[in-house]
Coordinates of C-alpha atoms and ligand atoms in Angstrom, one line a residue:
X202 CA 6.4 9.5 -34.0
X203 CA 6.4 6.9 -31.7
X204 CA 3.1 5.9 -29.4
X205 CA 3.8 6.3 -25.8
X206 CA 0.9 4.8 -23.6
X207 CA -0.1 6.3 -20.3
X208 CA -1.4 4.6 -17.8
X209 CA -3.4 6.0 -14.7
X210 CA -3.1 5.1 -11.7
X211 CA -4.9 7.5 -9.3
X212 CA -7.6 5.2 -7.7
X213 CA -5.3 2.3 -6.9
X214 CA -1.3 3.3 -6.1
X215 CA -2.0 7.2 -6.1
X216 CA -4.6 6.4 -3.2
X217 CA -2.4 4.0 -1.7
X218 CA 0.6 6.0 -1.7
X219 CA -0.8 9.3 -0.3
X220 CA -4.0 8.6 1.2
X221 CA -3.1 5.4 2.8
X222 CA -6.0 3.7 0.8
X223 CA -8.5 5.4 2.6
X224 CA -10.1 7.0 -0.7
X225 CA -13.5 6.3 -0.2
X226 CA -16.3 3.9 -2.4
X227 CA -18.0 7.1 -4.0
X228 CA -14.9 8.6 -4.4
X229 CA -13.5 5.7 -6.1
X230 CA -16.6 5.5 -8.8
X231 CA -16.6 9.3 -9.1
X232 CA -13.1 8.9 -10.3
X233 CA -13.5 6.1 -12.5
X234 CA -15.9 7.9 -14.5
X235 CA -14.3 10.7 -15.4
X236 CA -10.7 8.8 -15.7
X237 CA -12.3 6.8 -18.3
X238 CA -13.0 9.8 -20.8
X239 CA -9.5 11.0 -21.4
X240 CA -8.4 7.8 -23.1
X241 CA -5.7 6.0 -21.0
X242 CA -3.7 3.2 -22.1
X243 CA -5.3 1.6 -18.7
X244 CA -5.9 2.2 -15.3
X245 CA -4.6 0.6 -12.5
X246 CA -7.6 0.5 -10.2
X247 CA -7.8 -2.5 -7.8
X248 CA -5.3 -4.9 -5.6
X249 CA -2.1 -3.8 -3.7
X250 CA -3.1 -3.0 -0.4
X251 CA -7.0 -1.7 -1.4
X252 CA -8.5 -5.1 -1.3
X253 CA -7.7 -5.5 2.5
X254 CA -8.3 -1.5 3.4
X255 CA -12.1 -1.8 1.6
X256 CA -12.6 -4.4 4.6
X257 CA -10.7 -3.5 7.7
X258 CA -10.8 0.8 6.6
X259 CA -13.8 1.3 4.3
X260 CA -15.8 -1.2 5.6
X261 CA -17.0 -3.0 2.1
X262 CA -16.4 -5.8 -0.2
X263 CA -13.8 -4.9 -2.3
X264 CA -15.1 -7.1 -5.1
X265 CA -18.4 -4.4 -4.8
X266 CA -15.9 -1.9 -5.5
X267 CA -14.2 -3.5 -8.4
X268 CA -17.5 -4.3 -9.8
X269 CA -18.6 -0.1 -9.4
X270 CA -15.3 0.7 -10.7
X271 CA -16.2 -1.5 -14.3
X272 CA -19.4 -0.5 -14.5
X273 CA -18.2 3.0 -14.1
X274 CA -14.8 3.0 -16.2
X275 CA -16.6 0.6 -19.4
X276 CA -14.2 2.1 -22.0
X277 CA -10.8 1.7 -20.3
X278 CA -8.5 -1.6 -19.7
X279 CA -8.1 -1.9 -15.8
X280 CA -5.8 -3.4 -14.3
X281 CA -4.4 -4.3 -10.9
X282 CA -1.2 -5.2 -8.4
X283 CA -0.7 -9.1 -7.5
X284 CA 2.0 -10.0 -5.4
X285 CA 2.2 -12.9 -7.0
X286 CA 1.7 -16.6 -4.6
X287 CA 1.3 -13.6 -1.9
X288 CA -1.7 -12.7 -4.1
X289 CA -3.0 -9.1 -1.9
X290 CA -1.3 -10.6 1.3
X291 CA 1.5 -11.0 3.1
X292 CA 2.6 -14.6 3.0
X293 CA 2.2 -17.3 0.3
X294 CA -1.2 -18.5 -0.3
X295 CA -2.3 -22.3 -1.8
X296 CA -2.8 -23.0 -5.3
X297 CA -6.6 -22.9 -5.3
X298 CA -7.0 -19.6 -3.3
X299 CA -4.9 -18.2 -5.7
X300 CA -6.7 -19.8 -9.1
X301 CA -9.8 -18.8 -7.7
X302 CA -8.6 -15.4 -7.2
X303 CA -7.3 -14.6 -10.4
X304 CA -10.0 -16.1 -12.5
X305 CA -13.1 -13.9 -9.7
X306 CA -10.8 -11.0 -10.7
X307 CA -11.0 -11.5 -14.5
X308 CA -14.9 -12.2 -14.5
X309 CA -15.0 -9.4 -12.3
X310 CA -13.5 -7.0 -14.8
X311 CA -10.0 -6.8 -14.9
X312 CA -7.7 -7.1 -18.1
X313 CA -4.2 -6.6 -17.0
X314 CA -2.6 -8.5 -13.9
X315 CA 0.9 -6.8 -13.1
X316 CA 2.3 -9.4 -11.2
X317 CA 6.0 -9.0 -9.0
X318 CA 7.5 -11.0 -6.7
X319 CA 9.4 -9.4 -3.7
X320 CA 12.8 -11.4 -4.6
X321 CA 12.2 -11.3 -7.9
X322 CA 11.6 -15.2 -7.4
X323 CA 10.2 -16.4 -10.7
X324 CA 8.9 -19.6 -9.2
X325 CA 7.0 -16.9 -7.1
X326 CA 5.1 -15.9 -10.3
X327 CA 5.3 -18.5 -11.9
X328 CA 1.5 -20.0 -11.1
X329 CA 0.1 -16.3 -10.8
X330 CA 1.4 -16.3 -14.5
X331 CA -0.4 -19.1 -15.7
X332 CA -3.9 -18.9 -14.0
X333 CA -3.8 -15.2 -15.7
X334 CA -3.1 -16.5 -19.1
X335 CA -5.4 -19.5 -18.1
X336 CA -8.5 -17.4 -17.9
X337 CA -7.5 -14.8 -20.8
X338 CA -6.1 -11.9 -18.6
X339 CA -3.0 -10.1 -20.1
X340 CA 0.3 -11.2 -17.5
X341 CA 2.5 -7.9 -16.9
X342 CA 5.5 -8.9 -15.1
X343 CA 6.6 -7.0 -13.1
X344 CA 10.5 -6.8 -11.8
X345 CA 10.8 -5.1 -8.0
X346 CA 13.4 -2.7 -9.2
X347 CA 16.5 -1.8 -6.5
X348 CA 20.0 -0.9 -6.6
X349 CA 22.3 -3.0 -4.6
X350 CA 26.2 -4.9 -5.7
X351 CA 24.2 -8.2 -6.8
X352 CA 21.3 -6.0 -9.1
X353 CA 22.4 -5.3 -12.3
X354 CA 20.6 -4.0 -15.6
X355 CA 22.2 -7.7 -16.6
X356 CA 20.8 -9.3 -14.1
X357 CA 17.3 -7.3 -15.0
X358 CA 17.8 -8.1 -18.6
X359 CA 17.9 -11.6 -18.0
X360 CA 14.7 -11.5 -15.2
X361 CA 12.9 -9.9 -18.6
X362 CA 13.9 -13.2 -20.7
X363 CA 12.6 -15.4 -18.5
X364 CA 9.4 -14.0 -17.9
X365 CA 8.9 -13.7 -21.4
X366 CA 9.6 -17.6 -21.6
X367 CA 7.0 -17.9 -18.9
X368 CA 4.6 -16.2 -21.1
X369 CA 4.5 -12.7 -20.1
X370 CA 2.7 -10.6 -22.2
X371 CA 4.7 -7.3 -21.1
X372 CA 6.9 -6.0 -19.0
X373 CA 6.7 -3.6 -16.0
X374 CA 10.5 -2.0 -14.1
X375 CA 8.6 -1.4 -10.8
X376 CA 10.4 1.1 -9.0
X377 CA 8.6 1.3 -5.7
X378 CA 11.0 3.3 -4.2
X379 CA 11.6 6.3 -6.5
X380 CA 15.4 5.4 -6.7
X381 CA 16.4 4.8 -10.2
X382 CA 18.6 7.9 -11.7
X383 CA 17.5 9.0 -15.1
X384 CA 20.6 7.8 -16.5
X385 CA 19.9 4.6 -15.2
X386 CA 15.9 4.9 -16.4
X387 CA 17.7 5.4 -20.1
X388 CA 20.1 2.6 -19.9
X389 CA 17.7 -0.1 -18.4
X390 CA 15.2 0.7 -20.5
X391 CA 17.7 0.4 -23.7
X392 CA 19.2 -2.9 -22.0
X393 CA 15.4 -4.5 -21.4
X394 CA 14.1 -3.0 -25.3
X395 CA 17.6 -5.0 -26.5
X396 CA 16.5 -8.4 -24.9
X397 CA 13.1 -8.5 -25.2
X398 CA 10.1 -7.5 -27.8
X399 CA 7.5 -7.2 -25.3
X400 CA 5.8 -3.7 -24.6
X401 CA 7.6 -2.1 -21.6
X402 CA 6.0 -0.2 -19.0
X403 CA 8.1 2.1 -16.4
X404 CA 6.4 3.2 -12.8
X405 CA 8.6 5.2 -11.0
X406 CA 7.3 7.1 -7.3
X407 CA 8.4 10.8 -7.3
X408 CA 9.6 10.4 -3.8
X409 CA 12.9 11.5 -4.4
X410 CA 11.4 14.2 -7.2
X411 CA 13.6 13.1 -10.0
X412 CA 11.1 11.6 -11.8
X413 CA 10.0 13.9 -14.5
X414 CA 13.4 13.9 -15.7
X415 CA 13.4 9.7 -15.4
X416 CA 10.3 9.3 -17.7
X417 CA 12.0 11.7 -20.4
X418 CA 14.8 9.5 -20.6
X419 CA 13.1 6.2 -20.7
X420 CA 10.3 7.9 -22.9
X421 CA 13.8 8.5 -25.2
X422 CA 15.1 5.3 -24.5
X423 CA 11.7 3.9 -26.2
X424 CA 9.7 2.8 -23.2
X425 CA 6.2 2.0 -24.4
X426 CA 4.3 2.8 -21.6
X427 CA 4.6 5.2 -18.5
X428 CA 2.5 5.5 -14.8
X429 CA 1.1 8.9 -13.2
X430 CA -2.0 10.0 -11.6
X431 CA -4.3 12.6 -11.8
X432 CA -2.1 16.0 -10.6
X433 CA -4.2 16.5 -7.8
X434 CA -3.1 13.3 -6.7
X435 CA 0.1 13.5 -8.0
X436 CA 3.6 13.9 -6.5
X437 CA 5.2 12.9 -2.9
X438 CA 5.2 9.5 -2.2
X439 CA 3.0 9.1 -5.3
X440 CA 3.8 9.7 -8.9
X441 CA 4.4 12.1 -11.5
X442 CA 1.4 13.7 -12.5
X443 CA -0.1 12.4 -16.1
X444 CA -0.2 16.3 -17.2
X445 CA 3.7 16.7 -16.7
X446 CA 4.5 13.2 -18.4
X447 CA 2.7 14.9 -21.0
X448 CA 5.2 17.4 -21.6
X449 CA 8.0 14.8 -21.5
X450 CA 6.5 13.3 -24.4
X451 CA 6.3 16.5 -26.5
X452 CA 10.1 17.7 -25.2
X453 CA 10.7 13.0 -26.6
X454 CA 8.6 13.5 -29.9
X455 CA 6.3 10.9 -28.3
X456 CA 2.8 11.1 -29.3
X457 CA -0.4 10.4 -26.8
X458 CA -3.9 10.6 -27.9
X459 CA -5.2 11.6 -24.4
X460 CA -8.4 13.9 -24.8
X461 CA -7.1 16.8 -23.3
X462 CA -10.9 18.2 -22.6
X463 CA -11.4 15.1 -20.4
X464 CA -8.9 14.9 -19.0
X465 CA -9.1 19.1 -17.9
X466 CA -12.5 18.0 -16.6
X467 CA -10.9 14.5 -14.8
X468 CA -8.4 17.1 -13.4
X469 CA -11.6 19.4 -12.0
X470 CA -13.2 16.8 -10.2
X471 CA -10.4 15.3 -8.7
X472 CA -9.4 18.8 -7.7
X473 CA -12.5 19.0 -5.7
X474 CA -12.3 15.4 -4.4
X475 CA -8.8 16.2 -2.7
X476 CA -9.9 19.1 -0.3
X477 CA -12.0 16.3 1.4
X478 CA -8.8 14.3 2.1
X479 CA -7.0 17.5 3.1
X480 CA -9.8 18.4 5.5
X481 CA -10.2 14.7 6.9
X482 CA -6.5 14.7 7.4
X483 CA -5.6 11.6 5.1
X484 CA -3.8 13.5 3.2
X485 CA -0.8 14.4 4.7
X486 CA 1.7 17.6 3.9
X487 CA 4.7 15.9 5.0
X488 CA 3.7 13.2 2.4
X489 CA 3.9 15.7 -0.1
X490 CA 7.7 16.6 0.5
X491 CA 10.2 15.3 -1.7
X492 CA 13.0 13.1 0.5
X493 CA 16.0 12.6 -1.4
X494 CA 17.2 11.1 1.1
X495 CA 15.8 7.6 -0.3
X496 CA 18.5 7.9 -2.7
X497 CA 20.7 6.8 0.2
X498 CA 18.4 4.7 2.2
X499 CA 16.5 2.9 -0.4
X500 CA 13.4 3.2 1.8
X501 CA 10.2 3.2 0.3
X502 CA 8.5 6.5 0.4
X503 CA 5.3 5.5 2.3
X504 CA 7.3 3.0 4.9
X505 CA 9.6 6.2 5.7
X506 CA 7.4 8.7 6.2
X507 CA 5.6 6.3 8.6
X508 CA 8.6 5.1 10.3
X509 CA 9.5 9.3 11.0
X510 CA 5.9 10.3 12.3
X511 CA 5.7 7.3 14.5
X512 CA 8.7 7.5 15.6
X513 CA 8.0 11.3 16.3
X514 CA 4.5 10.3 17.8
X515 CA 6.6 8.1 20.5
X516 CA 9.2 10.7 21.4
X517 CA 11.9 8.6 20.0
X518 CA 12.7 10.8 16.4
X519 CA 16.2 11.6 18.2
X520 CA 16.7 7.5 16.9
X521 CA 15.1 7.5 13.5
X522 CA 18.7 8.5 11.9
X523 CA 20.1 5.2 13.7
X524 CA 17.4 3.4 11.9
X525 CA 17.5 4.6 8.6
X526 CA 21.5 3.6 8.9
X527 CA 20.3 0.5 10.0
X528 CA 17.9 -0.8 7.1
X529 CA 20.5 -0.9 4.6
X530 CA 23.0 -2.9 7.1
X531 CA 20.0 -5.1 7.7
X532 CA 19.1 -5.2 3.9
X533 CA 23.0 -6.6 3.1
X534 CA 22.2 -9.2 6.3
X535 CA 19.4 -10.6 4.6
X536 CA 21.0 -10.7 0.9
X537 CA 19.7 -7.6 -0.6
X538 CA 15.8 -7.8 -0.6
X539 CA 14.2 -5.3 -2.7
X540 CA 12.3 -3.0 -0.3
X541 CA 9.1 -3.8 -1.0
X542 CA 5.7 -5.6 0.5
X543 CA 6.3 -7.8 2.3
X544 CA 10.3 -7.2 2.6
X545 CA 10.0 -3.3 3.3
X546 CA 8.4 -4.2 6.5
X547 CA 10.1 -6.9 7.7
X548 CA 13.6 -5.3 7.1
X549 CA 12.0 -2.3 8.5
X550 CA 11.4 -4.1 11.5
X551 CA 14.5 -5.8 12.4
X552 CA 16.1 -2.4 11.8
X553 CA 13.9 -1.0 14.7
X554 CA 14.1 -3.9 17.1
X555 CA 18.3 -3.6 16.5
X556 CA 18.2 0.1 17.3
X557 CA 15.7 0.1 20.4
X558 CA 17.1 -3.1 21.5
X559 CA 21.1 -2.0 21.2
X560 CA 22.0 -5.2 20.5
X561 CA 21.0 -6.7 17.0
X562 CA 19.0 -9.6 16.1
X563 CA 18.4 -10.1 20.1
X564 CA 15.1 -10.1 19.2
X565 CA 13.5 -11.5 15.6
X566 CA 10.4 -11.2 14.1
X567 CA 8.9 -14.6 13.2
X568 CA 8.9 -13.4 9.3
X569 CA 12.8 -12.9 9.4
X570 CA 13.2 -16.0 10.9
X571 CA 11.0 -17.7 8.3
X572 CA 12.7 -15.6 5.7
X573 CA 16.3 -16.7 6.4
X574 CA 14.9 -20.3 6.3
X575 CA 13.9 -19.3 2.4
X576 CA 10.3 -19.6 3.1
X577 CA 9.8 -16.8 1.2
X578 CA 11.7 -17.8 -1.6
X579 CA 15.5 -17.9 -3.6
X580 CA 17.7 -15.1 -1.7
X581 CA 19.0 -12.3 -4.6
X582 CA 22.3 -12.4 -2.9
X583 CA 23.9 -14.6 -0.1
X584 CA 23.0 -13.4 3.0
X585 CA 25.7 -13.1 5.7
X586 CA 26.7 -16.6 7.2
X587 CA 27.4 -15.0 10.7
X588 CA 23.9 -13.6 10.8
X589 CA 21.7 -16.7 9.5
X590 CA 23.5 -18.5 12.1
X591 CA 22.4 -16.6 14.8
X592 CA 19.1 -16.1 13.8
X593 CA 19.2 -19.9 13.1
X594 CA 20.3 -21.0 16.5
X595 CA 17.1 -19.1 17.3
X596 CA 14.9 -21.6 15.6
X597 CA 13.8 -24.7 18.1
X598 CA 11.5 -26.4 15.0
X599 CA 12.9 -25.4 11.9
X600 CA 11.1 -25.2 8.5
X601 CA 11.9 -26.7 5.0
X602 CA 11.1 -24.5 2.3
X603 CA 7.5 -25.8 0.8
X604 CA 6.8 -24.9 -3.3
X605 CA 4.1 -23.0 -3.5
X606 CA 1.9 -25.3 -5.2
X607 CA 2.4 -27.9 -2.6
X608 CA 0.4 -26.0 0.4
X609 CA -2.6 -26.9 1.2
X610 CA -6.2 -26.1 0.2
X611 CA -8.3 -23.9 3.0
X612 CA -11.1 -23.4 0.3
X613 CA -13.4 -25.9 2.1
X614 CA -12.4 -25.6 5.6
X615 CA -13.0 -21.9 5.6
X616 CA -16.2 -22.0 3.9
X617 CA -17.4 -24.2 6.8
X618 CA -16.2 -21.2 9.7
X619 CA -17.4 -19.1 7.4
X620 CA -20.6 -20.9 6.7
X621 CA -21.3 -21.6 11.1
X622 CA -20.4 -17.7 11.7
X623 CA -22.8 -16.1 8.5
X624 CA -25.1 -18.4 9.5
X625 CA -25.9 -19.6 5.1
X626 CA -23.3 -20.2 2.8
X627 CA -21.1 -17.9 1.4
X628 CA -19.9 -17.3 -1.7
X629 CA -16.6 -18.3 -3.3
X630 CA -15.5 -14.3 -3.7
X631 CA -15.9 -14.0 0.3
X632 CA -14.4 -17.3 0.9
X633 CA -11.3 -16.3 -1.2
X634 CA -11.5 -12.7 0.9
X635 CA -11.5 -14.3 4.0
X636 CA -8.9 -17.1 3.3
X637 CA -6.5 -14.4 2.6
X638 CA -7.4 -11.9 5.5
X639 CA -9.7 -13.9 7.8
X640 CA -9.6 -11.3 10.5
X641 CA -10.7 -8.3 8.7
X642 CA -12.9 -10.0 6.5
X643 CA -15.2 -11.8 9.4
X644 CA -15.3 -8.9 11.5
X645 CA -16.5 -6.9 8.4
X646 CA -19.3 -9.2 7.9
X647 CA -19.8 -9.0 12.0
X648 CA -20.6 -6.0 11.4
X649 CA -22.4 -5.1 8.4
X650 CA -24.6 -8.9 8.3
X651 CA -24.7 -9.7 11.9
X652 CA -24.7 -6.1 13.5
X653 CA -22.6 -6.8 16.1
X654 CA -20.2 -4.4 17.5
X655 CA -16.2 -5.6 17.3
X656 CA -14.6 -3.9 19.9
X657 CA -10.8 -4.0 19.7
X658 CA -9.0 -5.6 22.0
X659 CA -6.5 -3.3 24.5
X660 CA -3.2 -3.7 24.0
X661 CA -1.5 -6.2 26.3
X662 CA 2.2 -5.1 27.9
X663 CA 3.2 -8.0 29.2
X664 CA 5.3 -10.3 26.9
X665 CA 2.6 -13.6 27.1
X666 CA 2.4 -14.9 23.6
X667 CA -0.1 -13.7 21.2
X668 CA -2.4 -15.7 20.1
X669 CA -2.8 -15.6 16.7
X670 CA -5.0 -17.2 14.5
X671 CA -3.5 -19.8 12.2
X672 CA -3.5 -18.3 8.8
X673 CA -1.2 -15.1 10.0
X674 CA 2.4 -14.6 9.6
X675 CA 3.9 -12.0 11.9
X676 CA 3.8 -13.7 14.9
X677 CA 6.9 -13.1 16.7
X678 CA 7.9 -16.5 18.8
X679 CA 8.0 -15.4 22.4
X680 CA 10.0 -17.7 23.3
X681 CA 12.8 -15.0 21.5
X682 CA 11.3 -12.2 24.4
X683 CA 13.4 -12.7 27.6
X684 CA 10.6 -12.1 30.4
X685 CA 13.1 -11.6 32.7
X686 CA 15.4 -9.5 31.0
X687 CA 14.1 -5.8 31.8
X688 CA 15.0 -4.9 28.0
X689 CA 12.4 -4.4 25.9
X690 CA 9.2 -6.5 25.3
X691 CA 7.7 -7.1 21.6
X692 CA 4.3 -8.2 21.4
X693 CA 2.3 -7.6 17.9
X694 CA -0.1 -4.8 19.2
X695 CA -3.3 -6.7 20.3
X696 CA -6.3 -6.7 18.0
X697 CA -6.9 -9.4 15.7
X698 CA -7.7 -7.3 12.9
X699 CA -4.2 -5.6 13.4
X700 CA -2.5 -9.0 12.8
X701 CA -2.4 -9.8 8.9
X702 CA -1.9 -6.4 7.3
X703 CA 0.7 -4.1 9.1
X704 CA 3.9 -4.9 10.9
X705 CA 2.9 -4.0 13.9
X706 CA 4.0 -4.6 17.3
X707 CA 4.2 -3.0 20.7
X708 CA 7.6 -2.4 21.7
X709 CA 8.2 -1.9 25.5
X710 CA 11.4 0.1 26.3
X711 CA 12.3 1.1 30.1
X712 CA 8.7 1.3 30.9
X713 CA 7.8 3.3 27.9
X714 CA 5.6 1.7 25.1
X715 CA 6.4 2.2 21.5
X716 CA 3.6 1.2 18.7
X717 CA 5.5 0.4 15.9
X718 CA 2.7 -0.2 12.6
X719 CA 5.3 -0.5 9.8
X720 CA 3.6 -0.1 5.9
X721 CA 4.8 0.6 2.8
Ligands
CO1014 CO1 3.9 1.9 -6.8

């Protein structure tokens, strides 16, 4: 009988995908602890978007957290989501932000580093990949699964190679979506197994609630290692629950060693720990509800359900339909992204800007603008000539691609704000925090060191350039906003500490104002 590893991932995507990260520090430990019993292959716990909700959301250090979470979870390998040069953010970060991270992360208590780039860009990974092997951390590579006419389980196949040539250690088919059939789960699976020796890992969101059937076939096809949480935690936007992959592996002839006692009593306390999040709201029904429609859209479960009850929120659900047609048209502009972090919400938001503005790409976000410049990398497909010329004639001061490890250190320059706003000298893990979300991060320490109160700034309406602070990426150019045109008026919504996380802008539309925060 073949092994089959399981891996949980309750306190990292599992909170992410259905509590919007909100899960809270005691929550996290409580979890931890009784995770650990049942005898997981490992546990994602840490990165994704938790490292920038402990600040801005939780108000705490997220390397406190990871540190809890080891002491907590001793017997278990943990590991955690890097978007590769994007590290936890949004946009590419410099080589020694990134080093630093990696090797805080390992000392910290990591093992395994699943790494994926949002193109699938290997030169993306590639320095991600080799600070991780640099400081003994096992490098999962992770492809950003999608279905589109230039993704192939060829083109995948070959993806595997190289990253085994880079000096992966395994493999990871990250379907952030929910989207791949199980016929397709067998025959990528079989196509990566044929190419490559490494162990492969499959994480697949039960959005579209085909996934118990997905992880049979890849458990049949010989996948090494599958993803679920916790059931209480389990289903939706999230993942299959680690008791029903379970079954899969008896109905494959798979054999787990999980201690089934534990993980009865892991299953208790996280029943117990949910009604707080059904009580505080965080967790939401609607999350709950399997959307097949994905299948067709290709929309990451968390980004849609957002989009729908914002849109909803504003009045404006009569358009959602026109949007959801939209992303994919926008998707096939752009070359065929995979949906996900930081491309979700950028597509996202060009799809809403072409709706609300009935004219498309009128208006662009600065991140499209930098994308079709290939700032964020090598395009999977050709994007469409007549599009990148208009959003090109866009551009006054264009930008040339930079590689990665060409961009500039901030290490020293931001110790020194950070240094005349602590008043002493940090250390490097809050240098490295605040170098990747400076806004966030400072008014955290505002707040907890300094006691002052940060009081968010109102929203402005008027379409005067935001001022954001250097670091940030989603700045749309006003110069693309027509102040005399009485059509609608984007500005990102005001507060600092909404810039470098979400999408999100204030859209202005006949006099009414639309909040648009676009995750995923
Ligand atoms: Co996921």
């Amino acid at each position: 009988m073949k092994k089959l590893g399981i891996q949980d991932l309750t306190v990292r995507d599992g909170n992410q995908s259905i509590l919007a990260t909100r899960m809270t520090r005691q929550h996290i430990k409580e979890l931890a602890a009784v995770l650990d019993k049942v005898g997981f292959y490992s546990m994602e716990v840490w990165g994704g978007a938790t490292f920038d909700s402990a600040y801005r959301f939780l108000k705490e250090s997220s390397w406190e957290i990871l540190r809890d979470i080891r002491k907590a979870a001793p017997n278990t390998k943990l590991s955690m989501l890097l978007r590769g040069q994007n590290i936890v953010g949004y946009q590419h970060y410099d080589n020694d932000i990134l080093e630093r991270f990696i090797r805080l992360t390992i000392e910290n208590g990591i093992d395994i580093i699943r790494i994926f780039d949002a193109l699938n860009d290997p030169n993306n990974m590639r320095n991600s990949i080799a600070f991780t092997k640099k400081y003994g951390g096992h490098v999962q590579a992770a492809i950003a699964y999608t279905v589109s006419p230039v993704h192939s389980n060829e083109y995948y196949a070959e993806l595997v190679k190289m990253y085994e040539s880079m000096g992966a250690d395994s493999i990871c088919i990250k379907d952030m979506s929910g989207i791949i059939t199980p016929q397709n789960a067998y025959e990528l699976v079989s196509a990566i197994k044929e190419s490559s020796d490494l162990p492969l890992n499959l994480h697949s969101h039960t959005t579209a609630n085909a996934t118990a059937l997905v992880m049979e076939q890849a458990m049949k096809a010989g996948v090494d290692v599958v993803d679920g949480c916790i059931s209480p935690f389990s289903g939706g936007t999230s993942h299959l629950a680690v008791e029903t992959l379970l079954e899969a592996a008896k109905l494959t002839d798979r054999d787990t060693d999980l201690d089934l006692d534990a993980l009865s009593e892991a299953y208790e306390h996280a029943n117990s720990i949910v009604n707080y999040y059904i009580e505080s709201g965080d967790l939401r029904v609607r999350s709950l509800i399997p959307n097949p429609k994905i299948l067709t859209y290709q929309v990451p479960g968390g980004m849609l359900s957002n989009l729908i009850s914002q849109m909803e929120q504003q009045g404006a659900a009569n358009r959602m339909n026109e949007v959801l047609k939209e992303i994919p048209n926008v998707r096939k502009d752009m070359g065929y992204p995979p949906l996900v972090t930081p491309l979700s919400q950028m597509v996202g938001t060009q799809a809403v800007l072409n709706v609300l503005f009935g004219d498309r790409y009128k208006m662009i976000p600065t991140e499209i603008k930098n994308y079709v410049q290939g700032l964020y990398g090598k395009f999977p497909g050709d994007p469409d000539p007549d599009i990148v010329e208009k959003v090109m004639a866009q551009i006054p001061d264009k930008k040339t691609p930079v590689p990665p490890e060409d961009l500039p250190y901030v290490y020293e320059d931001n110790k020194k704000v950070m240094t005349e706003f602590l008043g002493r000298e940090p250390d490097e893990e809050e240098v490295v925090a605040y170098s990747i979300f400076p806004a966030p991060v400072r008014t955290y320490y505002e707040e907890k060191e300094l006691g002052m109160k940060v009081e968010e700034t109102p929203v402005k309406q008027e379409s005067a350039p935001a001022k954001a602070s250097a670091p940030v990426a989603n700045n749309p150019a006003p110069s693309s906003a027509d102040a005399a045109n009485p059509a609608p008026v984007l500005n990102p919504s005001g507060t600092s500490a909404a810039y470098d996380s979400d999408v999100a802008y204030d859209l202005v539309v006949d006099g009414t104002v639309y909040r648009l925060t676009i995750i995923s």
